[in-house]
């Protein structure tokens, strides 16, 4: 595979994963925070910006402003909307190796990305983003070929997830001694159900959650 095509496929995977992870973190920590989550808007907004690699807000950010910035701001490189655009643009550059199904998925997602979302509809919007990301991943995973397209797409996804997970775990959003905080962190990483599966208790031991 030509390096330019490999690079574009890598960026598609990374951008799809960013859209999913940022949407999940926004939903868990900002839109519908659980008990045990840091409840100080002066802390949550700037901290989440640092975790996802966004520009520093430079001032107090209310929850609605954080959603606006990290979900819908097309000029913010770390936002969901920007990630969707990047995924679509790089898929277009790699059309000769990207499947028609993946291209259609990303093109439709980009065309339906709203510019404004009411605060009380933010959860539904973020769920839609996660569904579209899952569809893109499913299209790639459903292909019978485990070729270089699959490899570079998966590499882009994996490295992005590793980086954002590491930043989250090192941030003040996780109280390392709190079971409730670890429960929320697992949900933010999309690992809550996987952690509980096969366990015969409902509690979350911080050591077990950290190890997982």
Short mmCIF file of C-alpha atoms in Angstrom, two decimals, residues 32-193:
data_model
loop_
_atom_site.label_atom_id
_atom_site.label_comp_id
_atom_site.label_asym_id
_atom_site.label_seq_id
_atom_site.Cartn_x
_atom_site.Cartn_y
_atom_site.Cartn_z
CA UNK A 32 -25.22 12.99 32.61
CA UNK A 33 -22.65 12.86 35.42
CA UNK A 34 -23.10 10.16 38.06
CA UNK A 35 -22.57 10.44 41.78
CA UNK A 36 -18.86 10.31 42.47
CA UNK A 37 -17.96 12.45 39.46
CA UNK A 38 -16.22 15.75 40.09
CA UNK A 39 -19.14 18.18 40.23
CA UNK A 40 -17.23 21.46 39.99
CA UNK A 41 -17.75 23.01 36.56
CA UNK A 42 -14.55 25.00 37.02
CA UNK A 43 -12.69 21.67 37.21
CA UNK A 44 -14.62 19.42 34.82
CA UNK A 45 -14.53 21.66 31.76
CA UNK A 46 -10.81 22.57 31.69
CA UNK A 47 -9.80 19.06 32.78
CA UNK A 48 -11.81 17.38 30.04
CA UNK A 49 -10.30 19.78 27.50
CA UNK A 50 -6.83 18.68 28.59
CA UNK A 51 -7.76 14.99 28.54
CA UNK A 52 -8.94 15.09 24.92
CA UNK A 53 -6.13 17.39 23.82
CA UNK A 54 -8.28 20.44 23.13
CA UNK A 55 -7.20 24.04 23.34
CA UNK A 56 -7.36 25.40 26.87
CA UNK A 57 -10.67 27.21 27.41
CA UNK A 58 -8.81 29.92 29.29
CA UNK A 59 -11.82 30.70 31.46
CA UNK A 60 -14.61 29.07 33.43
CA UNK A 61 -16.59 26.77 31.15
CA UNK A 62 -20.17 25.86 32.00
CA UNK A 63 -21.42 22.44 30.95
CA UNK A 64 -23.34 23.78 27.94
CA UNK A 65 -20.23 25.58 26.71
CA UNK A 66 -18.11 22.45 27.13
CA UNK A 67 -20.57 20.46 25.01
CA UNK A 68 -20.57 23.21 22.40
CA UNK A 69 -16.78 23.29 22.28
CA UNK A 70 -15.95 19.58 22.34
CA UNK A 71 -18.93 18.28 20.39
CA UNK A 72 -19.86 20.85 17.76
CA UNK A 73 -16.97 23.30 17.24
CA UNK A 74 -15.66 22.45 13.76
CA UNK A 75 -12.60 24.65 14.34
CA UNK A 76 -11.53 22.71 17.45
CA UNK A 77 -9.24 19.84 16.30
CA UNK A 78 -10.19 17.71 19.32
CA UNK A 79 -13.96 17.98 18.86
CA UNK A 80 -16.44 15.38 17.65
CA UNK A 81 -17.52 17.49 14.67
CA UNK A 82 -13.92 18.05 13.56
CA UNK A 83 -13.14 14.33 13.90
CA UNK A 84 -16.12 13.40 11.74
CA UNK A 85 -14.91 15.83 9.07
CA UNK A 86 -11.36 14.47 9.23
CA UNK A 87 -12.59 10.88 8.88
CA UNK A 88 -14.66 11.76 5.84
CA UNK A 89 -11.89 13.82 4.17
CA UNK A 90 -9.26 11.13 4.62
CA UNK A 91 -11.65 8.45 3.39
CA UNK A 92 -12.15 10.52 0.24
CA UNK A 93 -8.38 10.68 -0.27
CA UNK A 94 -8.15 6.91 0.08
CA UNK A 95 -11.22 6.02 -2.01
CA UNK A 96 -9.22 3.57 -4.10
CA UNK A 97 -8.73 1.31 -1.05
CA UNK A 98 -11.63 2.28 1.25
CA UNK A 99 -14.81 0.26 0.77
CA UNK A 100 -17.94 1.86 -0.64
CA UNK A 101 -19.82 0.97 2.57
CA UNK A 102 -17.31 2.79 4.78
CA UNK A 103 -17.25 5.82 2.50
CA UNK A 104 -21.06 6.01 2.46
CA UNK A 105 -21.18 5.70 6.27
CA UNK A 106 -18.70 8.53 6.83
CA UNK A 107 -20.17 10.75 4.10
CA UNK A 108 -23.69 10.44 5.50
CA UNK A 109 -22.46 11.05 9.06
CA UNK A 110 -20.65 14.21 7.99
CA UNK A 111 -23.67 15.50 6.05
CA UNK A 112 -25.99 14.98 9.04
CA UNK A 113 -23.69 16.50 11.66
CA UNK A 114 -25.66 19.38 13.23
CA UNK A 115 -24.20 22.77 14.05
CA UNK A 116 -26.36 23.32 17.10
CA UNK A 117 -27.82 20.96 19.68
CA UNK A 118 -30.11 21.91 22.55
CA UNK A 119 -28.64 21.08 25.95
CA UNK A 120 -31.56 18.81 26.79
CA UNK A 121 -30.95 16.86 23.57
CA UNK A 122 -27.19 16.49 24.02
CA UNK A 123 -27.44 12.90 25.28
CA UNK A 124 -29.39 11.80 22.21
CA UNK A 125 -26.91 13.52 19.92
CA UNK A 126 -23.89 11.92 21.61
CA UNK A 127 -25.58 8.51 21.46
CA UNK A 128 -26.09 9.06 17.72
CA UNK A 129 -22.39 9.84 17.32
CA UNK A 130 -21.44 6.63 19.11
CA UNK A 131 -23.83 4.64 16.93
CA UNK A 132 -22.36 6.10 13.74
CA UNK A 133 -18.83 5.38 14.97
CA UNK A 134 -19.81 1.82 15.81
CA UNK A 135 -21.30 1.45 12.32
CA UNK A 136 -18.05 2.60 10.70
CA UNK A 137 -16.03 0.17 12.80
CA UNK A 138 -18.50 -2.60 12.07
CA UNK A 139 -18.18 -2.04 8.33
CA UNK A 140 -14.41 -2.47 8.54
CA UNK A 141 -14.58 -5.42 10.94
CA UNK A 142 -17.24 -7.10 8.84
CA UNK A 143 -15.00 -7.25 5.79
CA UNK A 144 -13.68 -10.78 5.31
CA UNK A 145 -10.22 -9.44 4.45
CA UNK A 146 -7.78 -8.65 7.23
CA UNK A 147 -5.62 -6.69 4.85
CA UNK A 148 -3.57 -3.51 5.20
CA UNK A 149 -6.69 -1.33 5.23
CA UNK A 150 -7.94 -3.17 8.30
CA UNK A 151 -4.47 -3.05 9.90
CA UNK A 152 -3.92 0.70 9.49
CA UNK A 153 -7.53 1.53 10.42
CA UNK A 154 -7.21 -0.56 13.59
CA UNK A 155 -3.80 0.92 14.41
CA UNK A 156 -5.24 4.44 14.20
CA UNK A 157 -8.12 3.49 16.48
CA UNK A 158 -5.93 1.69 19.00
CA UNK A 159 -3.29 4.39 19.42
CA UNK A 160 -5.92 7.11 19.82
CA UNK A 161 -7.77 5.08 22.46
CA UNK A 162 -4.54 4.32 24.34
CA UNK A 163 -3.62 8.00 24.46
CA UNK A 164 -6.99 9.30 25.64
CA UNK A 165 -7.41 6.52 28.19
CA UNK A 166 -3.98 7.25 29.66
CA UNK A 167 -4.80 10.96 29.91
CA UNK A 168 -8.11 10.23 31.59
CA UNK A 169 -6.56 7.94 34.19
CA UNK A 170 -3.88 10.53 34.98
CA UNK A 171 -6.41 13.35 35.37
CA UNK A 172 -8.29 14.71 38.42
CA UNK A 173 -11.48 13.25 36.94
CA UNK A 174 -10.44 9.91 38.45
CA UNK A 175 -10.27 9.65 42.24
CA UNK A 176 -8.06 6.58 42.51
CA UNK A 177 -9.45 5.61 45.91
CA UNK A 178 -13.12 5.92 45.00
CA UNK A 179 -15.11 2.96 43.70
CA UNK A 180 -17.76 5.34 42.31
CA UNK A 181 -15.12 7.30 40.42
CA UNK A 182 -13.69 4.11 38.91
CA UNK A 183 -17.19 3.01 37.87
CA UNK A 184 -17.59 6.27 35.98
CA UNK A 185 -14.12 5.99 34.43
CA UNK A 186 -14.91 2.49 33.19
CA UNK A 187 -18.09 3.80 31.58
CA UNK A 188 -16.18 6.69 30.01
CA UNK A 189 -13.80 4.15 28.45
CA UNK A 190 -16.65 1.97 27.22
CA UNK A 191 -15.52 -0.79 29.56
CA UNK A 192 -18.20 -0.78 32.26
CA UNK A 193 -20.15 -3.81 31.08
#
